[in-house]
PDB file of C-alpha atoms and ligand atoms in Angstrom:
ATOM      1  CA  HIS A   1     150.471  60.470-237.450  1.00 50.00           C
ATOM      2  CA  ALA A   2     150.740  64.161-238.177  1.00 50.00           C
ATOM      3  CA  LYS A   3     149.054  63.573-241.488  1.00 55.00           C
ATOM      4  CA  ALA A   4     146.096  61.765-239.923  1.00 58.00           C
ATOM      5  CA  GLU A   5     145.624  64.614-237.490  1.00 59.00           C
ATOM      6  CA  GLY A   6     145.776  67.050-240.328  1.00 60.00           C
ATOM      7  CA  ASN A   7     143.066  65.156-242.186  1.00 65.00           C
ATOM      8  CA  LYS A   8     140.842  65.064-239.161  1.00 63.00           C
ATOM      9  CA  TYR A   9     141.234  68.790-238.789  1.00 64.00           C
ATOM     10  CA  LEU A  10     140.488  69.313-242.439  1.00 64.00           C
ATOM     11  CA  PHE A  11     137.381  67.137-242.213  1.00 64.00           C
ATOM     12  CA  PHE A  12     136.154  68.972-239.149  1.00 64.00           C
ATOM     13  CA  ASN A  13     136.738  72.271-240.862  1.00 73.00           C
ATOM     14  CA  ASN A  14     134.869  71.143-243.960  1.00 78.00           C
ATOM     15  CA  GLU A  15     131.883  70.024-241.913  1.00 77.00           C
ATOM     16  CA  MET A  16     131.755  73.342-240.113  1.00 76.00           C
ATOM     17  CA  ASN A  17     132.104  75.102-243.385  1.00 84.00           C
ATOM     18  CA  LYS A  18     129.255  73.166-244.974  1.00 84.00           C
ATOM     19  CA  GLN A  19     127.002  73.997-242.046  1.00 86.00           C
ATOM     20  CA  ALA A  20     127.907  77.668-242.148  1.00 88.00           C
ATOM     21  CA  VAL A  21     127.225  77.796-245.882  1.00 88.00           C
ATOM     22  CA  LYS A  22     123.883  76.028-245.428  1.00 90.00           C
ATOM     23  CA  ARG A  23     122.873  78.493-242.722  1.00 93.00           C
ATOM     24  CA  LEU A  24     123.841  81.430-244.865  1.00 94.00           C
ATOM     25  CA  GLN A  25     121.862  79.998-247.778  1.00 95.00           C
ATOM     26  CA  ILE A  26     118.778  79.642-245.607  1.00 96.00           C
ATOM     27  CA  GLU A  27     119.215  83.120-244.171  1.00 97.00           C
ATOM     28  CA  ASN A  28     119.324  84.506-247.729  1.00 97.00           C
ATOM     29  CA  LEU A  29     116.364  82.385-248.745  1.00 97.00           C
ATOM     30  CA  ILE A  30     114.356  83.740-245.804  1.00 98.00           C
ATOM     31  CA  ARG A  31     115.230  87.326-246.722  1.00 98.00           C
ATOM     32  CA  HIS A  32     114.111  86.649-250.278  1.00 97.00           C
ATOM     33  CA  GLY A  33     110.989  84.824-249.062  1.00 98.00           C
ATOM     34  CA  LEU A  34     109.958  87.748-246.877  1.00 98.00           C
ATOM     35  CA  LYS A  35     110.281  90.088-249.858  1.00 98.00           C
ATOM     36  CA  GLU A  36     108.415  87.782-252.236  1.00 98.00           C
ATOM     37  CA  ASP A  37     105.734  86.728-249.757  1.00 98.00           C
ATOM     38  CA  TYR A  38     106.611  83.013-249.689  1.00 98.00           C
ATOM     39  CA  PHE A  39     105.420  82.532-246.094  1.00 98.00           C
ATOM     40  CA  GLU A  40     101.963  81.014-245.832  1.00 98.00           C
ATOM     41  CA  VAL A  41      99.875  80.095-242.819  1.00 98.00           C
ATOM     42  CA  TYR A  42      98.312  76.650-242.457  1.00 98.00           C
ATOM     43  CA  TYR A  43      95.725  75.752-239.832  1.00 98.00           C
ATOM     44  CA  GLN A  44      95.321  72.620-237.746  1.00 98.00           C
ATOM     45  CA  PRO A  45      91.884  72.101-236.157  1.00 98.00           C
ATOM     46  CA  LYS A  46      91.467  71.713-232.397  1.00 98.00           C
ATOM     47  CA  THR A  47      88.475  69.651-231.312  1.00 97.00           C
ATOM     48  CA  SER A  48      86.723  69.582-227.942  1.00 97.00           C
ATOM     49  CA  LEU A  49      86.538  66.064-226.493  1.00 98.00           C
ATOM     50  CA  LYS A  50      83.329  66.896-224.625  1.00 96.00           C
ATOM     51  CA  SER A  51      81.310  68.307-227.518  1.00 95.00           C
ATOM     52  CA  ASP A  52      83.283  66.883-230.457  1.00 94.00           C
ATOM     53  CA  GLN A  53      83.074  70.420-231.888  1.00 95.00           C
ATOM     54  CA  LEU A  54      85.759  72.440-233.600  1.00 96.00           C
ATOM     55  CA  VAL A  55      86.920  74.956-230.978  1.00 96.00           C
ATOM     56  CA  GLY A  56      89.799  76.638-232.774  1.00 97.00           C
ATOM     57  CA  MET A  57      92.978  75.976-234.650  1.00 98.00           C
ATOM     58  CA  GLU A  58      96.721  76.407-234.485  1.00 98.00           C
ATOM     59  CA  ALA A  59      98.361  78.623-237.110  1.00 98.00           C
ATOM     60  CA  LEU A  60     101.541  76.998-238.452  1.00 98.00           C
ATOM     61  CA  VAL A  61     103.898  78.762-240.815  1.00 98.00           C
ATOM     62  CA  ARG A  62     104.754  77.190-244.170  1.00 98.00           C
ATOM     63  CA  PHE A  63     107.744  78.420-246.170  1.00 98.00           C
ATOM     64  CA  ILE A  64     106.981  77.535-249.778  1.00 97.00           C
ATOM     65  CA  THR A  65     109.755  78.417-252.216  1.00 95.00           C
ATOM     66  CA  PRO A  66     109.437  78.061-256.003  1.00 94.00           C
ATOM     67  CA  LYS A  67     112.911  76.472-256.364  1.00 92.00           C
ATOM     68  CA  LYS A  68     113.390  74.361-253.227  1.00 91.00           C
ATOM     69  CA  GLY A  69     109.757  73.588-252.462  1.00 95.00           C
ATOM     70  CA  LEU A  70     108.578  73.396-248.872  1.00 96.00           C
ATOM     71  CA  ILE A  71     111.168  74.110-246.201  1.00 96.00           C
ATOM     72  CA  SER A  72     110.281  72.686-242.781  1.00 96.00           C
ATOM     73  CA  PRO A  73     109.834  75.048-239.814  1.00 97.00           C
ATOM     74  CA  ASN A  74     112.186  72.751-237.911  1.00 96.00           C
ATOM     75  CA  VAL A  75     114.890  73.777-240.397  1.00 96.00           C
ATOM     76  CA  PHE A  76     114.325  77.487-240.863  1.00 97.00           C
ATOM     77  CA  ILE A  77     112.789  78.630-237.540  1.00 97.00           C
ATOM     78  CA  PRO A  78     115.957  77.996-235.463  1.00 96.00           C
ATOM     79  CA  ILE A  79     118.018  79.944-238.024  1.00 97.00           C
ATOM     80  CA  ALA A  80     115.445  82.756-238.171  1.00 97.00           C
ATOM     81  CA  GLU A  81     115.577  82.868-234.362  1.00 96.00           C
ATOM     82  CA  GLU A  82     119.320  83.456-234.451  1.00 95.00           C
ATOM     83  CA  THR A  83     119.319  86.008-237.235  1.00 96.00           C
ATOM     84  CA  GLY A  84     116.304  87.841-235.817  1.00 96.00           C
ATOM     85  CA  GLN A  85     114.296  87.259-239.004  1.00 98.00           C
ATOM     86  CA  ILE A  86     111.740  85.435-236.883  1.00 98.00           C
ATOM     87  CA  ILE A  87     110.433  88.870-235.858  1.00 97.00           C
ATOM     88  CA  ASP A  88     109.381  89.711-239.420  1.00 98.00           C
ATOM     89  CA  ILE A  89     108.144  86.166-240.041  1.00 98.00           C
ATOM     90  CA  GLY A  90     106.167  86.363-236.800  1.00 98.00           C
ATOM     91  CA  ASP A  91     104.492  89.594-237.903  1.00 97.00           C
ATOM     92  CA  VAL A  92     103.572  88.051-241.268  1.00 98.00           C
ATOM     93  CA  VAL A  93     102.091  84.950-239.625  1.00 98.00           C
ATOM     94  CA  LEU A  94     100.139  86.931-237.027  1.00 98.00           C
ATOM     95  CA  ARG A  95      98.765  89.346-239.641  1.00 98.00           C
ATOM     96  CA  LYS A  96      97.691  86.569-242.017  1.00 98.00           C
ATOM     97  CA  ALA A  97      96.168  84.520-239.201  1.00 98.00           C
ATOM     98  CA  CYS A  98      94.184  87.542-237.970  1.00 98.00           C
ATOM     99  CA  ILE A  99      92.956  88.382-241.483  1.00 98.00           C
ATOM    100  CA  ASP A 100      91.791  84.793-242.107  1.00 98.00           C
ATOM    101  CA  MET A 101      90.209  84.423-238.676  1.00 98.00           C
ATOM    102  CA  LYS A 102      88.351  87.749-238.961  1.00 98.00           C
ATOM    103  CA  LYS A 103      86.885  86.609-242.277  1.00 98.00           C
ATOM    104  CA  TRP A 104      85.843  83.217-240.855  1.00 98.00           C
ATOM    105  CA  ILE A 105      84.290  84.738-237.743  1.00 97.00           C
ATOM    106  CA  ASP A 106      82.300  87.227-239.855  1.00 97.00           C
ATOM    107  CA  LYS A 107      81.074  84.422-242.137  1.00 96.00           C
ATOM    108  CA  GLY A 108      80.191  82.172-239.205  1.00 95.00           C
ATOM    109  CA  VAL A 109      82.632  79.518-240.383  1.00 95.00           C
ATOM    110  CA  ILE A 110      84.205  79.167-236.946  1.00 95.00           C
ATOM    111  CA  LYS A 111      83.867  80.339-233.359  1.00 92.00           C
ATOM    112  CA  GLY A 112      86.669  80.277-230.829  1.00 95.00           C
ATOM    113  CA  ARG A 113      90.290  81.179-231.202  1.00 98.00           C
ATOM    114  CA  VAL A 114      93.141  81.023-233.616  1.00 98.00           C
ATOM    115  CA  ALA A 115      96.368  80.133-231.812  1.00 98.00           C
ATOM    116  CA  VAL A 116      99.582  81.708-233.066  1.00 98.00           C
ATOM    117  CA  ASN A 117     103.055  80.599-231.950  1.00 98.00           C
ATOM    118  CA  LEU A 118     105.300  83.253-230.406  1.00 97.00           C
ATOM    119  CA  SER A 119     109.039  82.677-230.536  1.00 95.00           C
ATOM    120  CA  ALA A 120     111.491  83.433-227.750  1.00 93.00           C
ATOM    121  CA  ARG A 121     112.974  86.278-229.756  1.00 93.00           C
ATOM    122  CA  GLN A 122     109.568  87.926-230.290  1.00 94.00           C
ATOM    123  CA  PHE A 123     108.964  87.700-226.578  1.00 92.00           C
ATOM    124  CA  THR A 124     112.017  89.878-225.867  1.00 91.00           C
ATOM    125  CA  LEU A 125     110.686  92.746-228.020  1.00 92.00           C
ATOM    126  CA  PRO A 126     110.016  95.744-225.776  1.00 91.00           C
ATOM    127  CA  ASP A 127     107.107  96.754-228.029  1.00 94.00           C
ATOM    128  CA  LEU A 128     105.559  93.291-228.426  1.00 96.00           C
ATOM    129  CA  THR A 129     102.148  94.262-227.068  1.00 97.00           C
ATOM    130  CA  GLU A 130     101.990  97.408-229.244  1.00 97.00           C
ATOM    131  CA  ARG A 131     102.842  95.333-232.308  1.00 97.00           C
ATOM    132  CA  ILE A 132     100.055  92.897-231.483  1.00 98.00           C
ATOM    133  CA  ASP A 133      97.627  95.759-230.756  1.00 98.00           C
ATOM    134  CA  ASN A 134      98.435  97.312-234.138  1.00 98.00           C
ATOM    135  CA  ILE A 135      97.873  94.078-236.040  1.00 98.00           C
ATOM    136  CA  LEU A 136      94.571  93.481-234.247  1.00 98.00           C
ATOM    137  CA  LEU A 137      93.466  97.034-234.991  1.00 98.00           C
ATOM    138  CA  GLU A 138      94.584  96.821-238.597  1.00 98.00           C
ATOM    139  CA  THR A 139      92.808  93.505-239.233  1.00 98.00           C
ATOM    140  CA  GLY A 140      89.766  94.145-237.046  1.00 98.00           C
ATOM    141  CA  LEU A 141      90.059  90.834-235.183  1.00 98.00           C
ATOM    142  CA  SER A 142      88.866  90.879-231.588  1.00 98.00           C
ATOM    143  CA  PRO A 143      91.567  89.940-229.043  1.00 98.00           C
ATOM    144  CA  HIS A 144      89.035  87.406-227.720  1.00 98.00           C
ATOM    145  CA  ASN A 145      89.517  85.407-230.906  1.00 98.00           C
ATOM    146  CA  LEU A 146      93.293  85.234-230.482  1.00 98.00           C
ATOM    147  CA  GLU A 147      95.399  82.827-228.485  1.00 98.00           C
ATOM    148  CA  LEU A 148      99.182  82.896-228.259  1.00 98.00           C
ATOM    149  CA  GLU A 149     101.251  79.755-227.746  1.00 98.00           C
ATOM    150  CA  ILE A 150     104.417  80.372-225.774  1.00 96.00           C
ATOM    151  CA  THR A 151     106.907  77.619-224.980  1.00 91.00           C
ATOM    152  CA  GLU A 152     108.097  76.749-221.545  1.00 87.00           C
ATOM    153  CA  GLY A 153     111.641  77.636-222.609  1.00 87.00           C
ATOM    154  CA  THR A 154     110.592  81.133-223.637  1.00 90.00           C
ATOM    155  CA  VAL A 155     108.889  82.039-220.372  1.00 90.00           C
ATOM    156  CA  MET A 156     111.601  80.467-218.232  1.00 87.00           C
ATOM    157  CA  ASP A 157     114.281  82.516-219.995  1.00 86.00           C
ATOM    158  CA  ASN A 158     113.228  85.553-218.024  1.00 88.00           C
ATOM    159  CA  PRO A 159     110.209  84.649-215.903  1.00 89.00           C
ATOM    160  CA  LYS A 160     109.744  88.132-214.383  1.00 91.00           C
ATOM    161  CA  HIS A 161     109.632  89.807-217.797  1.00 91.00           C
ATOM    162  CA  ALA A 162     107.401  87.024-219.092  1.00 93.00           C
ATOM    163  CA  ILE A 163     104.881  87.540-216.304  1.00 95.00           C
ATOM    164  CA  THR A 164     104.681  91.290-217.053  1.00 95.00           C
ATOM    165  CA  ILE A 165     104.117  90.773-220.776  1.00 96.00           C
ATOM    166  CA  MET A 166     101.651  87.974-220.165  1.00 97.00           C
ATOM    167  CA  HIS A 167      99.560  90.196-217.913  1.00 97.00           C
ATOM    168  CA  GLN A 168      99.491  92.896-220.612  1.00 97.00           C
ATOM    169  CA  LEU A 169      98.264  90.356-223.139  1.00 98.00           C
ATOM    170  CA  ARG A 170      95.651  88.896-220.795  1.00 98.00           C
ATOM    171  CA  GLU A 171      94.294  92.377-219.985  1.00 98.00           C
ATOM    172  CA  ARG A 172      93.395  92.663-223.649  1.00 98.00           C
ATOM    173  CA  GLY A 173      91.456  89.425-223.612  1.00 98.00           C
ATOM    174  CA  ILE A 174      94.052  87.411-225.477  1.00 98.00           C
ATOM    175  CA  HIS A 175      94.319  83.790-224.329  1.00 98.00           C
ATOM    176  CA  LEU A 176      97.680  82.278-223.442  1.00 98.00           C
ATOM    177  CA  ALA A 177      98.761  78.675-223.800  1.00 97.00           C
ATOM    178  CA  LEU A 178     101.976  77.141-222.498  1.00 95.00           C
ATOM    179  CA  ASP A 179     103.305  75.080-225.402  1.00 94.00           C
ATOM    180  CA  ASP A 180     105.274  71.831-225.203  1.00 87.00           C
ATOM    181  CA  PHE A 181     104.484  71.648-221.515  1.00 87.00           C
ATOM    182  CA  GLY A 182     106.518  69.123-219.577  1.00 80.00           C
ATOM    183  CA  THR A 183     109.513  69.162-221.903  1.00 79.00           C
ATOM    184  CA  GLY A 184     111.278  72.073-220.189  1.00 73.00           C
ATOM    185  CA  TYR A 185     112.175  73.063-216.679  1.00 68.00           C
ATOM    186  CA  SER A 186     109.418  75.277-215.387  1.00 66.00           C
ATOM    187  CA  SER A 187     108.941  74.678-211.711  1.00 72.00           C
ATOM    188  CA  LEU A 188     105.484  74.366-210.280  1.00 77.00           C
ATOM    189  CA  SER A 189     106.007  77.471-208.170  1.00 78.00           C
ATOM    190  CA  TYR A 190     106.481  79.524-211.337  1.00 83.00           C
ATOM    191  CA  LEU A 191     103.689  77.866-213.209  1.00 89.00           C
ATOM    192  CA  ARG A 192     101.286  79.265-210.621  1.00 90.00           C
ATOM    193  CA  LYS A 193     102.494  82.825-211.294  1.00 92.00           C
ATOM    194  CA  PHE A 194     102.057  82.738-215.058  1.00 94.00           C
ATOM    195  CA  PRO A 195      98.642  84.107-216.084  1.00 97.00           C
ATOM    196  CA  LEU A 196      97.864  81.207-218.419  1.00 97.00           C
ATOM    197  CA  ASN A 197      94.625  79.803-219.802  1.00 98.00           C
ATOM    198  CA  THR A 198      95.835  76.519-221.224  1.00 97.00           C
ATOM    199  CA  LEU A 199      98.526  73.862-220.945  1.00 96.00           C
ATOM    200  CA  LYS A 200      99.452  72.140-224.180  1.00 95.00           C
ATOM    201  CA  ILE A 201     100.480  68.547-223.662  1.00 94.00           C
ATOM    202  CA  ASP A 202     103.451  67.816-225.895  1.00 92.00           C
ATOM    203  CA  LYS A 203     103.247  65.162-228.593  1.00 94.00           C
ATOM    204  CA  ALA A 204     106.068  63.247-226.891  1.00 93.00           C
ATOM    205  CA  PHE A 205     103.696  62.418-223.997  1.00 93.00           C
ATOM    206  CA  VAL A 206     100.867  61.514-226.343  1.00 95.00           C
ATOM    207  CA  ASP A 207     103.244  59.164-228.198  1.00 94.00           C
ATOM    208  CA  ASP A 208     103.979  57.432-224.870  1.00 92.00           C
ATOM    209  CA  CYS A 209     100.412  57.316-223.623  1.00 89.00           C
ATOM    210  CA  GLY A 210     100.258  53.547-224.180  1.00 89.00           C
ATOM    211  CA  THR A 211     102.823  52.968-221.412  1.00 92.00           C
ATOM    212  CA  ASN A 212     102.180  53.233-217.689  1.00 92.00           C
ATOM    213  CA  ILE A 213     104.750  55.991-217.267  1.00 90.00           C
ATOM    214  CA  GLY A 214     103.337  57.917-220.210  1.00 90.00           C
ATOM    215  CA  LYS A 215      99.832  57.620-218.814  1.00 93.00           C
ATOM    216  CA  ALA A 216     101.020  58.784-215.385  1.00 93.00           C
ATOM    217  CA  MET A 217     102.719  61.798-216.968  1.00 91.00           C
ATOM    218  CA  ILE A 218      99.571  62.897-218.772  1.00 94.00           C
ATOM    219  CA  ASP A 219      97.489  62.255-215.697  1.00 94.00           C
ATOM    220  CA  THR A 220      99.862  64.470-213.690  1.00 93.00           C
ATOM    221  CA  ILE A 221      99.717  67.291-216.230  1.00 93.00           C
ATOM    222  CA  VAL A 222      95.923  67.186-216.372  1.00 95.00           C
ATOM    223  CA  THR A 223      95.759  67.209-212.568  1.00 95.00           C
ATOM    224  CA  ILE A 224      98.119  70.188-212.323  1.00 94.00           C
ATOM    225  CA  ALA A 225      96.044  72.015-214.937  1.00 95.00           C
ATOM    226  CA  ARG A 226      92.815  71.312-213.064  1.00 96.00           C
ATOM    227  CA  ASN A 227      94.294  72.584-209.796  1.00 94.00           C
ATOM    228  CA  LEU A 228      95.362  75.794-211.506  1.00 94.00           C
ATOM    229  CA  SER A 229      92.014  76.111-213.356  1.00 96.00           C
ATOM    230  CA  LEU A 230      93.697  75.758-216.734  1.00 97.00           C
ATOM    231  CA  SER A 231      92.348  73.882-219.711  1.00 97.00           C
ATOM    232  CA  THR A 232      94.371  71.213-221.493  1.00 97.00           C
ATOM    233  CA  VAL A 233      94.927  70.423-225.134  1.00 97.00           C
ATOM    234  CA  ALA A 234      96.899  67.435-226.357  1.00 97.00           C
ATOM    235  CA  GLU A 235      98.860  67.783-229.582  1.00 96.00           C
ATOM    236  CA  GLY A 236      99.898  65.079-232.038  1.00 97.00           C
ATOM    237  CA  VAL A 237      96.912  62.781-231.469  1.00 98.00           C
ATOM    238  CA  GLU A 238      97.082  60.297-234.348  1.00 98.00           C
ATOM    239  CA  THR A 239      94.968  57.309-233.326  1.00 97.00           C
ATOM    240  CA  GLN A 240      91.548  56.520-231.924  1.00 97.00           C
ATOM    241  CA  GLU A 241      93.243  54.758-228.963  1.00 96.00           C
ATOM    242  CA  GLN A 242      95.122  57.946-228.106  1.00 97.00           C
ATOM    243  CA  LYS A 243      91.910  59.949-228.365  1.00 97.00           C
ATOM    244  CA  ASP A 244      90.071  57.503-226.083  1.00 96.00           C
ATOM    245  CA  LEU A 245      92.868  57.707-223.530  1.00 96.00           C
ATOM    246  CA  MET A 246      92.808  61.513-223.612  1.00 96.00           C
ATOM    247  CA  THR A 247      89.045  61.390-223.105  1.00 97.00           C
ATOM    248  CA  SER A 248      89.367  59.017-220.150  1.00 95.00           C
ATOM    249  CA  MET A 249      91.996  61.288-218.594  1.00 95.00           C
ATOM    250  CA  LYS A 250      89.653  64.282-218.946  1.00 96.00           C
ATOM    251  CA  CYS A 251      91.824  66.250-221.322  1.00 97.00           C
ATOM    252  CA  ASP A 252      89.684  69.091-222.761  1.00 98.00           C
ATOM    253  CA  SER A 253      90.631  69.072-226.422  1.00 98.00           C
ATOM    254  CA  ILE A 254      92.917  67.465-228.955  1.00 98.00           C
ATOM    255  CA  GLN A 255      94.739  68.331-232.116  1.00 98.00           C
ATOM    256  CA  GLY A 256      96.455  65.921-234.486  1.00 98.00           C
ATOM    257  CA  TYR A 257      96.415  63.846-237.635  1.00 98.00           C
ATOM    258  CA  LEU A 258      93.473  61.761-236.346  1.00 98.00           C
ATOM    259  CA  TYR A 259      91.259  64.747-237.192  1.00 97.00           C
ATOM    260  CA  SER A 260      93.421  66.593-239.649  1.00 98.00           C
ATOM    261  CA  LYS A 261      96.913  67.604-240.605  1.00 98.00           C
ATOM    262  CA  PRO A 262      97.549  71.370-240.904  1.00 98.00           C
ATOM    263  CA  LEU A 263      95.458  72.716-243.816  1.00 98.00           C
ATOM    264  CA  SER A 264      95.781  75.653-246.180  1.00 98.00           C
ATOM    265  CA  ALA A 265      93.282  78.469-245.533  1.00 98.00           C
ATOM    266  CA  LYS A 266      91.105  77.198-248.352  1.00 98.00           C
ATOM    267  CA  GLU A 267      91.162  73.595-247.145  1.00 98.00           C
ATOM    268  CA  PHE A 268      90.540  74.687-243.565  1.00 98.00           C
ATOM    269  CA  SER A 269      87.403  76.647-244.396  1.00 97.00           C
ATOM    270  CA  ARG A 270      86.106  73.598-246.275  1.00 97.00           C
ATOM    271  CA  PHE A 271      86.878  71.421-243.231  1.00 97.00           C
ATOM    272  CA  ALA A 272      85.132  73.867-240.864  1.00 96.00           C
ATOM    273  CA  ASN A 273      82.083  74.178-243.106  1.00 94.00           C
ATOM    274  CA  LYS A 274      81.716  70.395-243.219  1.00 93.00           C
ATOM    275  CA  GLN A 275      81.892  70.251-239.399  1.00 89.00           C
ATOM    276  CA  ASN A 276      79.140  72.857-239.146  1.00 82.00           C
ATOM    277  CA  LYS A 277      76.696  70.740-241.150  1.00 80.00           C
TER     278      LYS A 277
HETATM  279  P1  LIG B 301     104.648  72.986-232.353  1.00 75.05           P
HETATM  280  O1  LIG B 301     104.247  74.366-231.972  1.00 75.05           O
HETATM  281  O2  LIG B 301     104.776  71.991-231.241  1.00 75.05           O
HETATM  282  O3  LIG B 301     103.588  72.520-233.449  1.00 75.05           O
HETATM  283  C1  LIG B 301     103.105  71.221-233.571  1.00 75.05           C
HETATM  284  C2  LIG B 301     103.816  70.470-234.669  1.00 75.05           C
HETATM  285  O4  LIG B 301     103.356  69.123-234.678  1.00 75.05           O
HETATM  286  C3  LIG B 301     103.513  71.012-236.084  1.00 75.05           C
HETATM  287  O5  LIG B 301     104.688  70.798-236.881  1.00 75.05           O
HETATM  288  C4  LIG B 301     102.389  70.093-236.545  1.00 75.05           C
HETATM  289  O6  LIG B 301     102.271  70.026-237.959  1.00 75.05           O
HETATM  290  C5  LIG B 301     102.843  68.787-235.956  1.00 75.05           C
HETATM  291  N1  LIG B 301     101.727  67.856-235.746  1.00 75.05           N
HETATM  292  C6  LIG B 301     100.458  68.121-235.383  1.00 75.05           C
HETATM  293  N2  LIG B 301      99.727  67.005-235.248  1.00 75.05           N
HETATM  294  C7  LIG B 301     100.550  65.977-235.537  1.00 75.05           C
HETATM  295  C8  LIG B 301     100.371  64.545-235.551  1.00 75.05           C
HETATM  296  O7  LIG B 301      99.295  64.004-235.289  1.00 75.05           O
HETATM  297  N3  LIG B 301     101.470  63.805-235.877  1.00 75.05           N
HETATM  298  C9  LIG B 301     102.681  64.368-236.165  1.00 75.05           C
HETATM  299  N4  LIG B 301     103.701  63.548-236.473  1.00 75.05           N
HETATM  300  N5  LIG B 301     102.884  65.713-236.142  1.00 75.05           N
HETATM  301  C10 LIG B 301     101.829  66.503-235.828  1.00 75.05           C
HETATM  302  P2  LIG B 301     105.264  71.936-237.842  1.00 75.05           P
HETATM  303  O8  LIG B 301     104.143  72.693-238.470  1.00 75.05           O
HETATM  304  O9  LIG B 301     106.278  71.280-238.715  1.00 75.05           O
HETATM  305  O10 LIG B 301     105.977  72.928-236.843  1.00 75.05           O
HETATM  306  C11 LIG B 301     107.083  72.520-236.085  1.00 75.05           C
HETATM  307  C12 LIG B 301     107.432  73.541-235.041  1.00 75.05           C
HETATM  308  O11 LIG B 301     107.866  74.765-235.678  1.00 75.05           O
HETATM  309  C13 LIG B 301     106.254  73.946-234.155  1.00 75.05           C
HETATM  310  O12 LIG B 301     106.070  73.011-233.141  1.00 75.05           O
HETATM  311  C14 LIG B 301     106.720  75.297-233.671  1.00 75.05           C
HETATM  312  O13 LIG B 301     107.614  75.172-232.623  1.00 75.05           O
HETATM  313  C15 LIG B 301     107.443  75.844-234.881  1.00 75.05           C
HETATM  314  N6  LIG B 301     106.526  76.714-235.631  1.00 75.05           N
HETATM  315  C16 LIG B 301     105.627  76.417-236.601  1.00 75.05           C
HETATM  316  N7  LIG B 301     104.989  77.504-237.043  1.00 75.05           N
HETATM  317  C17 LIG B 301     105.488  78.569-236.334  1.00 75.05           C
HETATM  318  C18 LIG B 301     105.243  79.985-236.328  1.00 75.05           C
HETATM  319  O14 LIG B 301     104.389  80.521-237.041  1.00 75.05           O
HETATM  320  N8  LIG B 301     105.975  80.724-235.448  1.00 75.05           N
HETATM  321  C19 LIG B 301     106.906  80.165-234.613  1.00 75.05           C
HETATM  322  N9  LIG B 301     107.588  80.952-233.772  1.00 75.05           N
HETATM  323  N10 LIG B 301     107.156  78.836-234.600  1.00 75.05           N
HETATM  324  C20 LIG B 301     106.454  78.050-235.438  1.00 75.05           C
HETATM  325 CA1  LIG B 302     102.577  75.369-230.937  1.00 75.05          CA
HETATM  326 CA1  LIG B 303     103.416  72.228-229.336  1.00 75.05          CA
HETATM  327 CA1  LIG B 304     105.700  69.946-229.902  1.00 75.05          CA
END
């Protein structure tokens, strides 16, 4: 009996150990990647359902290492959040996205906004708005061409602080979208106080849009958005049926594999140029 217990303990310890080692490896890899510039930004088009026009895109980080290949954001972002490395990654992504967008605006490749994800950790930075101001100044991008995606979890962490920061960002003309809406806990009374422009309907709801409950959920979100004068964008739209449903429910725009997966800067400008023809 004692032996079995001992083994269990050993096993548990080994598992914990493996995880800790993995985390440390990724932390080191991120540090190396930041030094060697292994973080790239990909862009996923957002399309208006009314005009069928490209209205912007979401910037999504890609960690491309020479030895281990592509490492998914779902793997390294949570670790970077904990270690604080997400702050440096966030700066890199924002700077690259602003540089690319400025170039595309100047060339007439795209109008509208590039949407950049902000992590919870970035949102706690006391100098967040100054950092963003500096990057905009440095790259020459107008704040009107920038949107920030903030998750429900992030704003509900400290709603009072969130409201203050959000007002500072809005004053500059930056648009704000609430990401993964409906998956967290934000109460309707708070939602009204956040100076938002857009609600992003999470892919989980789009996946369920074939069911009555799923449809009712999306309908509710769109209705809430309309009452608060917010626009809606649905993410993860993969099929024509999903697109048709989003159209019938008066969702404003969609993003997903139906139109395009996230594209490298080069591929994206080709995509946008084709749309313009
Ligand atoms: P998210 O912000 O909800 O981003 C949407 C995710 O859904 C992206 O995954 C995108 O590639 C994926 N997606 C879009 N359309 C479809 C579709 O039609 N089908 C399917 N199956 N997936 C679709 P990705 O790029 O792997 O990013 C995962 C998450 O990592 C993001 O979720 C976001 O939370 C985080 N993330 C990505 N880039 C950044 C970044 O630059 N900064 C921060 N803080 N987080 C980021
Ligand atoms: Ca997002
Ligand atoms: Ca999302
Ligand atoms: Ca999501």
